[in-house]
Amino acid sequence: MKRILLIRHCHAEGQHRDSPLSKRGIQQAYELARKLEQLSYPIDRIITSPYMRANETIRPFAARQQIKVETDERLKERLLSEQPVDDWIDILEESFENFHFKLPGGESSNDAFKRADEVLEECLQDPLHENIIVVTHGNLLALMLQKFHVDFGFHEWKTLTNPDVFLIQRIGGEYISERIWEDSESYHY
């Protein structure tokens, strides 16, 4: 049975490409590793965003399981704008309502979804790996979840935590998503 675990990175010091995990984020990464080790099936592939916080999130698990971590640029966080945006939360909400909306130099939800969906499709069609972890960022994760859960939008994005984990698996003839991370000390956006 094909399973994909979509993981949002743990709590980080910032939003830049090279922002490391915070002290709490490092603790969360080890807690995440313990929970992943308790799964009833073995993980056989890990793909992550190239951003430091995503790599650091899965590093403890990958090291203990001796699984190579692949990085994929298509899993980087979505760029809303090349310029700082004061009302970014309003812009983000608009981008969920209008999939083609984008600011100058930014990326629309549709553009971001297309690149992330390429990764998802490759994972779903991968004949060599049954249980795959994909580590990414909140906005992109929300867009990816729309493939399996059509009404996953802005308000659902606001409920995501750092970290967060969703299991995608085939039930009957379709793939479904199920949130499997629960931690009262996780951080919301």
XYZ file of N, CA, C and O in Angstrom:
756
model
N 0.852 -1.188 0.000
C 0.000 0.000 0.000
C 0.893 1.246 0.000
O 1.788 1.371 0.829
N 0.675 2.147 -0.925
C 1.448 3.389 -1.026
C 1.017 4.354 0.070
O -0.168 4.596 0.280
N 2.024 4.876 0.791
C 1.766 5.882 1.826
C 2.740 7.032 1.633
O 3.929 6.805 1.402
N 2.220 8.249 1.767
C 3.070 9.433 1.748
C 2.771 10.221 3.011
O 1.604 10.493 3.325
N 3.812 10.554 3.737
C 3.674 11.403 4.912
C 4.122 12.801 4.518
O 5.289 13.014 4.179
N 3.185 13.749 4.528
C 3.496 15.149 4.253
C 3.767 15.825 5.591
O 2.894 15.825 6.469
N 4.954 16.387 5.740
C 5.369 16.967 7.018
C 5.702 18.440 6.852
O 6.459 18.818 5.960
N 5.135 19.258 7.731
C 5.535 20.661 7.827
C 6.672 20.730 8.834
O 6.626 20.094 9.887
N 7.673 21.524 8.518
C 8.852 21.643 9.375
C 8.511 22.076 10.799
O 7.465 22.665 11.061
N 9.432 21.812 11.700
C 9.291 22.202 13.106
C 9.488 23.711 13.259
O 9.839 24.405 12.306
N 9.285 24.206 14.470
C 9.389 25.638 14.748
C 10.792 26.146 14.415
O 11.783 25.549 14.818
N 10.844 27.263 13.678
C 12.122 27.806 13.206
C 12.357 29.213 13.731
O 11.433 29.888 14.202
N 13.604 29.655 13.599
C 14.004 30.998 14.031
C 13.466 32.086 13.101
O 13.383 33.237 13.481
N 13.153 31.742 11.857
C 12.680 32.738 10.902
C 12.145 32.075 9.653
O 11.964 30.861 9.603
N 11.942 32.881 8.620
C 11.353 32.395 7.372
C 12.322 32.394 6.191
O 11.942 32.041 5.089
N 13.557 32.819 6.428
C 14.536 32.831 5.341
C 14.976 31.418 5.008
O 14.844 30.501 5.820
N 15.526 31.240 3.839
C 15.984 29.932 3.368
C 16.912 29.251 4.377
O 16.834 28.056 4.594
N 17.792 30.022 4.993
C 18.777 29.462 5.917
C 18.408 29.623 7.389
O 19.266 29.502 8.256
N 17.138 29.881 7.671
C 16.701 29.983 9.070
C 16.742 28.602 9.714
O 16.110 27.668 9.216
N 17.467 28.464 10.826
C 17.531 27.166 11.503
C 16.308 26.946 12.394
O 15.523 27.865 12.638
N 16.192 25.735 12.886
C 15.157 25.452 13.875
C 15.497 26.189 15.164
O 16.664 26.375 15.505
N 14.461 26.582 15.892
C 14.647 27.176 17.214
C 15.012 26.056 18.192
O 14.980 24.873 17.839
N 15.317 26.427 19.412
C 15.611 25.424 20.432
C 14.409 24.484 20.587
O 14.568 23.267 20.651
N 13.212 25.048 20.630
C 12.000 24.228 20.723
C 11.849 23.377 19.456
O 11.446 22.227 19.518
N 12.174 23.937 18.304
C 12.088 23.194 17.052
C 13.002 21.983 17.034
O 12.635 20.919 16.510
N 14.179 22.117 17.594
C 15.112 20.982 17.667
C 14.511 19.880 18.543
O 14.546 18.702 18.192
N 13.925 20.267 19.675
C 13.252 19.288 20.533
C 12.108 18.615 19.779
O 11.923 17.403 19.874
N 11.357 19.401 19.014
C 10.240 18.850 18.232
C 10.747 17.852 17.194
O 10.101 16.836 16.944
N 11.905 18.135 16.589
C 12.451 17.231 15.569
C 12.766 15.866 16.177
O 12.526 14.830 15.551
N 13.268 15.840 17.400
C 13.542 14.559 18.065
C 12.253 13.868 18.481
O 12.141 12.649 18.400
N 11.259 14.648 18.902
C 9.944 14.078 19.229
C 9.302 13.495 17.969
O 8.736 12.397 17.990
N 9.403 14.208 16.864
C 8.890 13.724 15.586
C 9.579 12.418 15.197
O 8.919 11.463 14.784
N 10.888 12.356 15.364
C 11.631 11.132 15.040
C 11.111 9.952 15.858
O 10.893 8.859 15.318
N 10.874 10.173 17.140
C 10.351 9.092 18.000
C 8.986 8.622 17.505
O 8.706 7.420 17.452
N 8.126 9.566 17.138
C 6.790 9.192 16.664
C 6.857 8.457 15.331
O 6.120 7.505 15.105
N 7.738 8.895 14.449
C 7.879 8.227 13.153
C 8.432 6.816 13.322
O 8.066 5.906 12.584
N 9.289 6.620 14.312
C 9.839 5.295 14.575
C 8.774 4.326 15.083
O 8.944 3.114 14.995
N 7.681 4.842 15.584
C 6.601 4.000 16.108
C 5.578 3.598 15.043
O 4.655 2.853 15.335
N 5.762 4.085 13.820
C 4.840 3.714 12.750
C 4.885 2.204 12.521
O 5.914 1.570 12.740
N 3.796 1.657 12.056
C 3.724 0.209 11.837
C 4.306 -0.202 10.489
O 4.235 -1.369 10.127
N 4.867 0.734 9.759
C 5.455 0.452 8.451
C 6.783 1.210 8.335
O 6.945 2.276 8.921
N 7.725 0.670 7.592
C 9.033 1.313 7.472
C 9.049 2.401 6.404
O 8.474 2.234 5.329
N 9.693 3.497 6.700
C 9.885 4.564 5.715
C 11.064 4.167 4.834
O 12.108 3.739 5.333
N 10.888 4.291 3.516
C 11.984 3.883 2.640
C 12.501 5.000 1.736
O 13.410 4.787 0.938
N 11.935 6.210 1.865
C 12.448 7.344 1.090
C 12.067 8.637 1.798
O 10.958 8.752 2.331
N 12.985 9.613 1.781
C 12.722 10.927 2.364
C 13.123 11.989 1.346
O 14.242 11.986 0.833
N 12.188 12.911 1.081
C 12.440 14.040 0.183
C 12.099 15.308 0.964
O 11.052 15.385 1.611
N 12.965 16.313 0.894
C 12.739 17.526 1.672
C 13.005 18.785 0.867
O 13.737 18.774 -0.115
N 12.378 19.850 1.325
C 12.679 21.185 0.822
C 14.174 21.444 1.046
O 14.758 20.929 1.998
N 14.791 22.269 0.209
C 16.205 22.585 0.415
C 16.439 23.550 1.580
O 17.587 23.768 1.972
N 15.385 24.112 2.147
C 15.544 25.074 3.231
C 16.045 24.378 4.496
O 15.634 23.254 4.815
N 16.909 25.063 5.227
C 17.547 24.493 6.410
C 16.535 23.945 7.418
O 16.714 22.855 7.952
N 15.463 24.680 7.689
C 14.508 24.252 8.717
C 13.814 22.946 8.352
O 13.479 22.151 9.222
N 13.607 22.696 7.065
C 12.995 21.434 6.636
C 13.991 20.289 6.797
O 13.644 19.218 7.301
N 15.227 20.510 6.386
C 16.264 19.488 6.537
C 16.500 19.145 8.006
O 16.609 17.976 8.366
N 16.592 20.173 8.846
C 16.823 19.932 10.273
C 15.655 19.204 10.924
O 15.840 18.473 11.892
N 14.448 19.379 10.393
C 13.263 18.722 10.948
C 13.360 17.204 10.821
O 13.003 16.473 11.746
N 13.846 16.715 9.701
C 13.848 15.264 9.453
C 15.204 14.624 9.754
O 15.318 13.395 9.806
N 16.225 15.425 9.976
C 17.572 14.893 10.179
C 17.673 13.854 11.308
O 18.292 12.800 11.098
N 17.091 14.080 12.500
C 17.219 13.059 13.555
C 16.632 11.703 13.142
O 17.245 10.662 13.379
N 15.466 11.720 12.507
C 14.851 10.469 12.072
C 15.688 9.795 10.995
O 15.966 8.598 11.060
N 16.089 10.559 10.001
C 16.867 10.002 8.888
C 18.183 9.404 9.381
O 18.581 8.320 8.935
N 18.831 10.083 10.301
C 20.111 9.591 10.824
C 19.918 8.284 11.581
O 20.682 7.328 11.396
N 18.903 8.232 12.432
C 18.671 7.015 13.223
C 18.242 5.849 12.351
O 18.559 4.703 12.644
N 17.536 6.131 11.261
C 17.067 5.066 10.366
C 18.029 4.812 9.210
O 17.793 3.923 8.403
N 19.061 5.628 9.130
C 20.061 5.527 8.073
C 19.416 5.596 6.682
O 19.679 4.780 5.807
N 18.580 6.616 6.518
C 17.916 6.860 5.242
C 18.493 8.140 4.645
O 18.561 9.175 5.327
N 18.903 8.077 3.413
C 19.425 9.245 2.702
C 18.305 10.264 2.527
O 17.175 9.912 2.199
N 18.619 11.541 2.747
C 17.648 12.615 2.553
C 17.905 13.264 1.200
O 18.994 13.754 0.933
N 16.884 13.243 0.340
C 16.964 13.894 -0.963
C 16.374 15.294 -0.825
O 15.353 15.469 -0.172
N 17.010 16.284 -1.441
C 16.419 17.621 -1.448
C 15.821 17.892 -2.821
O 16.331 17.419 -3.838
N 14.724 18.649 -2.822
C 14.036 18.959 -4.065
C 13.579 20.418 -4.018
O 12.784 20.788 -3.155
N 14.101 21.226 -4.927
C 13.763 22.652 -4.988
C 12.264 22.895 -5.118
O 11.758 23.936 -4.697
N 11.546 21.960 -5.698
C 10.109 22.138 -5.892
C 9.345 22.145 -4.569
O 8.177 22.526 -4.531
N 9.994 21.756 -3.476
C 9.338 21.718 -2.167
C 9.619 22.965 -1.322
O 9.175 23.058 -0.187
N 10.353 23.939 -1.896
C 10.634 25.171 -1.149
C 9.326 25.920 -0.901
O 8.326 25.712 -1.599
N 9.350 26.801 0.099
C 8.146 27.559 0.417
C 7.779 28.481 -0.735
O 8.637 28.913 -1.500
N 6.516 28.736 -0.826
C 5.992 29.619 -1.864
C 6.404 31.055 -1.580
O 6.321 31.523 -0.448
N 6.832 31.748 -2.601
C 7.203 33.153 -2.490
C 5.983 34.010 -2.813
O 5.500 33.999 -3.950
N 5.487 34.730 -1.803
C 4.329 35.604 -2.032
C 4.727 36.848 -2.813
O 3.989 37.317 -3.661
N 5.924 37.391 -2.493
C 6.385 38.617 -3.134
C 7.893 38.729 -2.963
O 8.444 38.252 -1.961
N 8.535 39.387 -3.917
C 9.967 39.646 -3.772
C 10.216 40.765 -2.768
O 11.290 40.885 -2.224
N 9.214 41.603 -2.531
C 9.312 42.728 -1.605
C 8.600 42.375 -0.291
O 7.667 41.592 -0.289
N 9.049 42.951 0.838
C 8.331 42.725 2.104
C 6.874 43.168 1.976
O 6.573 44.169 1.332
N 5.992 42.416 2.588
C 4.557 42.688 2.517
C 4.027 42.845 3.941
O 4.119 41.916 4.745
N 3.483 44.027 4.248
C 2.964 44.275 5.596
C 1.719 43.455 5.892
O 1.571 42.893 6.968
N 0.807 43.365 4.932
C -0.462 42.673 5.139
C -0.429 41.273 4.528
O -1.369 40.837 3.877
N 0.659 40.530 4.783
C 0.877 39.235 4.140
C -0.242 38.246 4.437
O -0.568 37.424 3.595
N -0.852 38.326 5.608
C -1.913 37.366 5.941
C -3.132 37.601 5.041
O -3.777 36.656 4.604
N -3.439 38.875 4.747
C -4.541 39.192 3.836
C -4.207 38.748 2.412
O -5.073 38.244 1.697
N -2.954 38.948 2.014
C -2.499 38.534 0.681
C -2.597 37.015 0.561
O -3.056 36.482 -0.450
N -2.169 36.315 1.611
C -2.235 34.857 1.592
C -3.678 34.380 1.475
O -3.979 33.478 0.686
N -4.584 34.994 2.235
C -5.994 34.614 2.164
C -6.529 34.823 0.742
O -7.216 33.965 0.193
N -6.187 35.961 0.136
C -6.618 36.242 -1.238
C -6.090 35.171 -2.188
O -6.790 34.730 -3.096
N -4.857 34.720 -1.949
C -4.252 33.728 -2.849
C -4.937 32.360 -2.734
O -4.888 31.578 -3.671
N -5.538 32.072 -1.602
C -6.300 30.826 -1.465
C -7.660 30.939 -2.147
O -8.197 29.958 -2.628
N -8.210 32.147 -2.164
C -9.513 32.356 -2.786
C -9.393 32.487 -4.304
O -10.302 32.115 -5.033
N -8.278 33.048 -4.768
C -8.037 33.232 -6.202
C -6.704 32.572 -6.530
O -5.647 33.156 -6.305
N -6.746 31.376 -7.046
C -5.555 30.555 -7.271
C -4.579 31.185 -8.270
O -3.422 30.800 -8.319
N -5.034 32.165 -9.055
C -4.161 32.797 -10.051
C -3.625 34.146 -9.577
O -2.801 34.750 -10.257
N -4.058 34.611 -8.402
C -3.602 35.886 -7.848
C -2.128 35.794 -7.466
O -1.689 34.820 -6.845
N -1.369 36.831 -7.853
C 0.021 36.904 -7.397
C 0.499 38.339 -7.437
O 0.044 39.140 -8.243
N 1.414 38.639 -6.547
C 2.039 39.952 -6.500
C 3.233 39.957 -7.454
O 3.749 38.888 -7.815
N 3.705 41.137 -7.848
C 4.874 41.202 -8.736
C 6.058 40.430 -8.141
O 6.403 40.606 -6.968
N 6.625 39.556 -8.949
C 7.765 38.759 -8.498
C 7.389 37.588 -7.616
O 8.236 36.810 -7.214
N 6.111 37.459 -7.294
C 5.645 36.376 -6.439
C 5.143 35.194 -7.243
O 5.204 35.176 -8.472
N 4.653 34.237 -6.524
C 4.188 32.994 -7.132
C 2.714 32.802 -6.776
O 2.340 32.939 -5.612
N 1.891 32.491 -7.740
C 0.475 32.237 -7.469
C 0.323 30.877 -6.788
O 1.225 30.038 -6.844
N -0.816 30.663 -6.174
C -1.108 29.347 -5.586
C -1.060 28.278 -6.663
O -0.550 27.179 -6.440
N -1.570 28.609 -7.825
C -1.581 27.659 -8.931
C -0.153 27.263 -9.338
O 0.134 26.079 -9.537
N 0.740 28.249 -9.448
C 2.133 27.966 -9.808
C 2.801 27.083 -8.762
O 3.492 26.117 -9.092
N 2.604 27.432 -7.499
C 3.218 26.662 -6.414
C 2.648 25.241 -6.363
O 3.384 24.268 -6.186
N 1.321 25.129 -6.525
C 0.697 23.815 -6.511
C 1.255 22.935 -7.624
O 1.522 21.749 -7.413
N 1.424 23.499 -8.823
C 1.911 22.711 -9.961
C 3.271 22.087 -9.673
O 3.489 20.906 -9.957
N 4.198 22.858 -9.099
C 5.528 22.289 -8.840
C 5.481 21.249 -7.720
O 6.140 20.219 -7.798
N 4.668 21.509 -6.704
C 4.546 20.548 -5.611
C 3.824 19.287 -6.078
O 4.172 18.172 -5.666
N 2.845 19.463 -6.952
C 2.095 18.317 -7.459
C 2.982 17.397 -8.295
O 2.781 16.186 -8.309
N 3.966 17.953 -8.968
C 4.924 17.121 -9.706
C 5.622 16.150 -8.755
O 5.789 14.974 -9.064
N 6.015 16.649 -7.592
C 6.669 15.800 -6.586
C 5.699 14.731 -6.093
O 6.043 13.553 -6.002
N 4.473 15.148 -5.782
C 3.474 14.193 -5.298
C 3.220 13.091 -6.324
O 3.175 11.906 -5.974
N 3.042 13.476 -7.577
C 2.787 12.482 -8.621
C 3.960 11.518 -8.771
O 3.758 10.312 -8.941
N 5.180 12.042 -8.702
C 6.348 11.168 -8.780
C 6.366 10.179 -7.620
O 6.702 9.006 -7.799
N 5.981 10.639 -6.432
C 5.929 9.749 -5.264
C 4.841 8.690 -5.437
O 5.055 7.511 -5.144
N 3.673 9.110 -5.899
C 2.569 8.173 -6.076
C 2.886 7.122 -7.136
O 2.426 5.977 -7.042
N 3.678 7.502 -8.128
C 4.015 6.577 -9.223
C 5.332 5.832 -8.986
O 5.697 4.984 -9.790
N 6.033 6.137 -7.905
C 7.338 5.533 -7.623
C 7.182 4.036 -7.343
O 6.636 3.638 -6.321
N 7.665 3.175 -8.243
C 7.495 1.736 -8.059
C 8.489 1.123 -7.062
O 8.299 -0.003 -6.620
N 9.510 1.866 -6.691
C 10.565 1.329 -5.834
C 10.386 1.642 -4.356
O 11.024 1.019 -3.511
N 9.534 2.626 -4.037
C 9.365 3.046 -2.644
C 7.890 3.063 -2.283
O 7.076 3.674 -2.974
N 7.575 2.421 -1.182
C 6.184 2.282 -0.747
C 5.769 3.366 0.246
O 4.646 3.851 0.214
N 6.680 3.749 1.156
C 6.368 4.682 2.245
C 7.347 5.841 2.201
O 8.509 5.695 2.568
N 6.852 6.999 1.785
C 7.707 8.144 1.491
C 7.354 9.328 2.393
O 6.181 9.652 2.571
N 8.387 9.973 2.939
C 8.214 11.211 3.694
C 8.570 12.376 2.783
O 9.596 12.357 2.103
N 7.712 13.411 2.796
C 7.948 14.654 2.065
C 7.886 15.783 3.092
O 6.860 15.968 3.749
N 8.991 16.526 3.249
C 9.053 17.617 4.232
C 9.034 18.949 3.498
O 9.843 19.184 2.606
N 8.108 19.818 3.894
C 7.962 21.101 3.219
C 7.527 22.178 4.211
O 7.815 22.089 5.398
N 6.799 23.169 3.713
C 6.428 24.359 4.477
C 4.916 24.517 4.491
O 4.216 23.953 3.653
N 4.422 25.317 5.437
C 2.983 25.421 5.672
C 2.142 25.796 4.479
O 1.135 25.144 4.188
N 2.517 26.850 3.774
C 1.710 27.288 2.646
C 1.693 26.229 1.556
O 0.637 25.880 1.032
N 2.852 25.685 1.229
C 2.914 24.671 0.180
C 2.199 23.390 0.622
O 1.504 22.757 -0.170
N 2.338 23.030 1.896
C 1.644 21.849 2.415
C 0.134 22.002 2.256
O -0.549 21.072 1.805
N -0.392 23.166 2.592
C -1.837 23.403 2.450
C -2.274 23.239 0.995
O -3.319 22.645 0.720
N -1.463 23.749 0.084
C -1.795 23.602 -1.335
C -1.730 22.135 -1.758
O -2.589 21.656 -2.509
N -0.728 21.404 -1.280
C -0.590 19.987 -1.618
C -1.782 19.191 -1.101
O -2.270 18.275 -1.764
N -2.259 19.541 0.084
C -3.385 18.813 0.669
C -4.672 19.009 -0.122
O -5.568 18.169 -0.064
N -4.763 20.097 -0.886
C -5.952 20.312 -1.705
C -6.117 19.228 -2.760
O -7.219 18.989 -3.234
N -5.040 18.562 -3.124
C -5.115 17.462 -4.094
C -5.976 16.318 -3.539
O -6.656 15.622 -4.281
N -5.946 16.141 -2.232
C -6.634 15.014 -1.588
C -7.850 15.455 -0.784
O -8.682 14.636 -0.423
N -7.904 16.729 -0.467
C -8.927 17.271 0.421
C -9.309 18.633 -0.155
O -8.792 19.667 0.272
N -10.196 18.624 -1.143
C -10.473 19.790 -1.978
C -10.777 21.060 -1.183
O -10.385 22.152 -1.572
N -11.449 20.935 -0.048
C -11.822 22.137 0.696
C -10.778 22.560 1.729
O -11.056 23.330 2.629
N -9.545 22.097 1.587
C -8.468 22.532 2.478
C -8.001 23.893 1.979
O -7.381 23.998 0.933
N -8.324 24.945 2.717
C -8.014 26.296 2.271
C -7.340 27.139 3.334
O -6.661 26.626 4.222
N -7.557 28.432 3.249
C -6.905 29.388 4.139
C -7.201 29.100 5.611
O -6.301 29.109 6.440
N -8.472 28.860 5.936
C -8.839 28.641 7.339
C -8.226 27.352 7.866
O -7.817 27.277 9.027
N -8.102 26.338 7.027
C -7.451 25.088 7.427
C -5.946 25.307 7.560
O -5.309 24.759 8.451
N -5.381 26.146 6.679
C -3.956 26.489 6.780
C -3.669 27.081 8.151
O -2.656 26.768 8.769
N -4.577 27.938 8.642
C -4.373 28.592 9.937
C -4.338 27.583 11.087
O -3.810 27.891 12.152
N -4.881 26.386 10.886
C -4.874 25.385 11.956
C -3.613 24.515 11.934
O -3.401 23.720 12.847
N -2.797 24.665 10.879
C -1.565 23.874 10.809
C -0.625 24.267 11.938
O -0.590 25.422 12.366
N 0.139 23.303 12.397
C 1.107 23.552 13.460
C 2.514 23.305 12.931
O 2.707 22.741 11.870
N 3.490 23.749 13.704
C 4.899 23.435 13.434
C 5.358 22.491 14.531
O 5.434 22.915 15.671
N 5.649 21.254 14.227
C 5.474 20.558 12.962
C 4.022 20.120 12.786
O 3.190 20.310 13.673
N 3.762 19.519 11.654
C 2.464 18.907 11.394
C 2.713 17.738 10.447
O 3.684 17.761 9.684
N 1.860 16.716 10.537
C 2.056 15.516 9.720
C 0.701 15.030 9.204
O -0.244 14.869 9.982
N 0.649 14.796 7.900
C -0.541 14.249 7.256
C -0.165 12.972 6.531
O 0.831 12.942 5.806
N -0.954 11.932 6.733
C -0.770 10.659 6.052
C -1.683 10.621 4.842
O -2.897 10.828 4.963
N -1.088 10.368 3.689
C -1.843 10.193 2.450
C -1.760 8.719 2.094
O -0.656 8.164 2.005
N -2.897 8.062 1.952
C -2.895 6.652 1.557
C -4.136 6.328 0.745
O -5.136 7.014 0.838
N -4.018 5.288 -0.025
C -5.125 4.872 -0.878
C -6.099 4.028 -0.064
O -5.727 3.042 0.546
N -7.347 4.436 -0.076
C -8.422 3.687 0.559
C -9.447 3.438 -0.543
O -9.982 4.385 -1.114
N -9.692 2.177 -0.849
C -10.562 1.871 -1.976
C -9.888 2.352 -3.246
O -8.731 2.076 -3.482
N -10.564 3.143 -4.027
C -10.003 3.621 -5.277
C -9.465 5.032 -5.229
O -9.121 5.602 -6.250
N -9.403 5.639 -4.040
C -8.947 7.022 -3.977
C -7.969 7.245 -2.831
O -7.931 6.482 -1.867
N -7.176 8.298 -2.973
C -6.247 8.682 -1.915
C -6.948 9.626 -0.956
O -7.686 10.512 -1.377
N -6.733 9.422 0.328
C -7.307 10.300 1.343
C -6.191 10.833 2.230
O -5.116 10.239 2.328
N -6.451 11.969 2.881
C -5.481 12.547 3.805
C -6.030 12.465 5.220
O -7.231 12.607 5.450
N -5.121 12.221 6.142
C -5.489 12.144 7.555
C -4.388 12.807 8.371
O -3.208 12.470 8.232
N -4.778 13.760 9.199
C -3.800 14.414 10.075
C -3.433 13.427 11.176
O -4.316 12.903 11.860
N -2.132 13.177 11.347
C -1.723 12.205 12.367
C -0.810 12.825 13.424
O -0.303 12.113 14.278
N -0.624 14.126 13.383
C 0.223 14.786 14.376
C -0.653 15.451 15.413
O -1.565 16.197 15.077
N -0.355 15.181 16.674
C -1.046 15.860 17.764
C -0.016 16.214 18.802
O 0.685 15.367 19.320
N 0.094 17.518 19.080
C 1.040 17.986 20.083
C 0.551 19.336 20.574
O 0.523 20.298 19.805
N 0.198 19.401 21.806
C -0.351 20.635 22.354
C 0.684 21.750 22.406
O 0.337 22.933 22.550
N 1.978 21.405 22.295
C 3.016 22.439 22.364
C 3.492 22.873 20.976
O 4.463 23.604 20.856
N 2.843 22.418 19.925
C 3.215 22.845 18.574
C 2.792 24.295 18.382
O 1.893 24.802 19.046
N 3.445 24.952 17.460
C 3.164 26.352 17.172
C 2.306 26.470 15.922
O 2.558 25.798 14.942
N 1.312 27.360 15.977
C 0.531 27.684 14.780
C 1.268 28.774 14.034
O 2.069 29.486 14.608
N 0.936 28.920 12.732
C 1.638 29.832 11.818
C 2.301 30.957 12.546
O 3.270 31.496 12.194
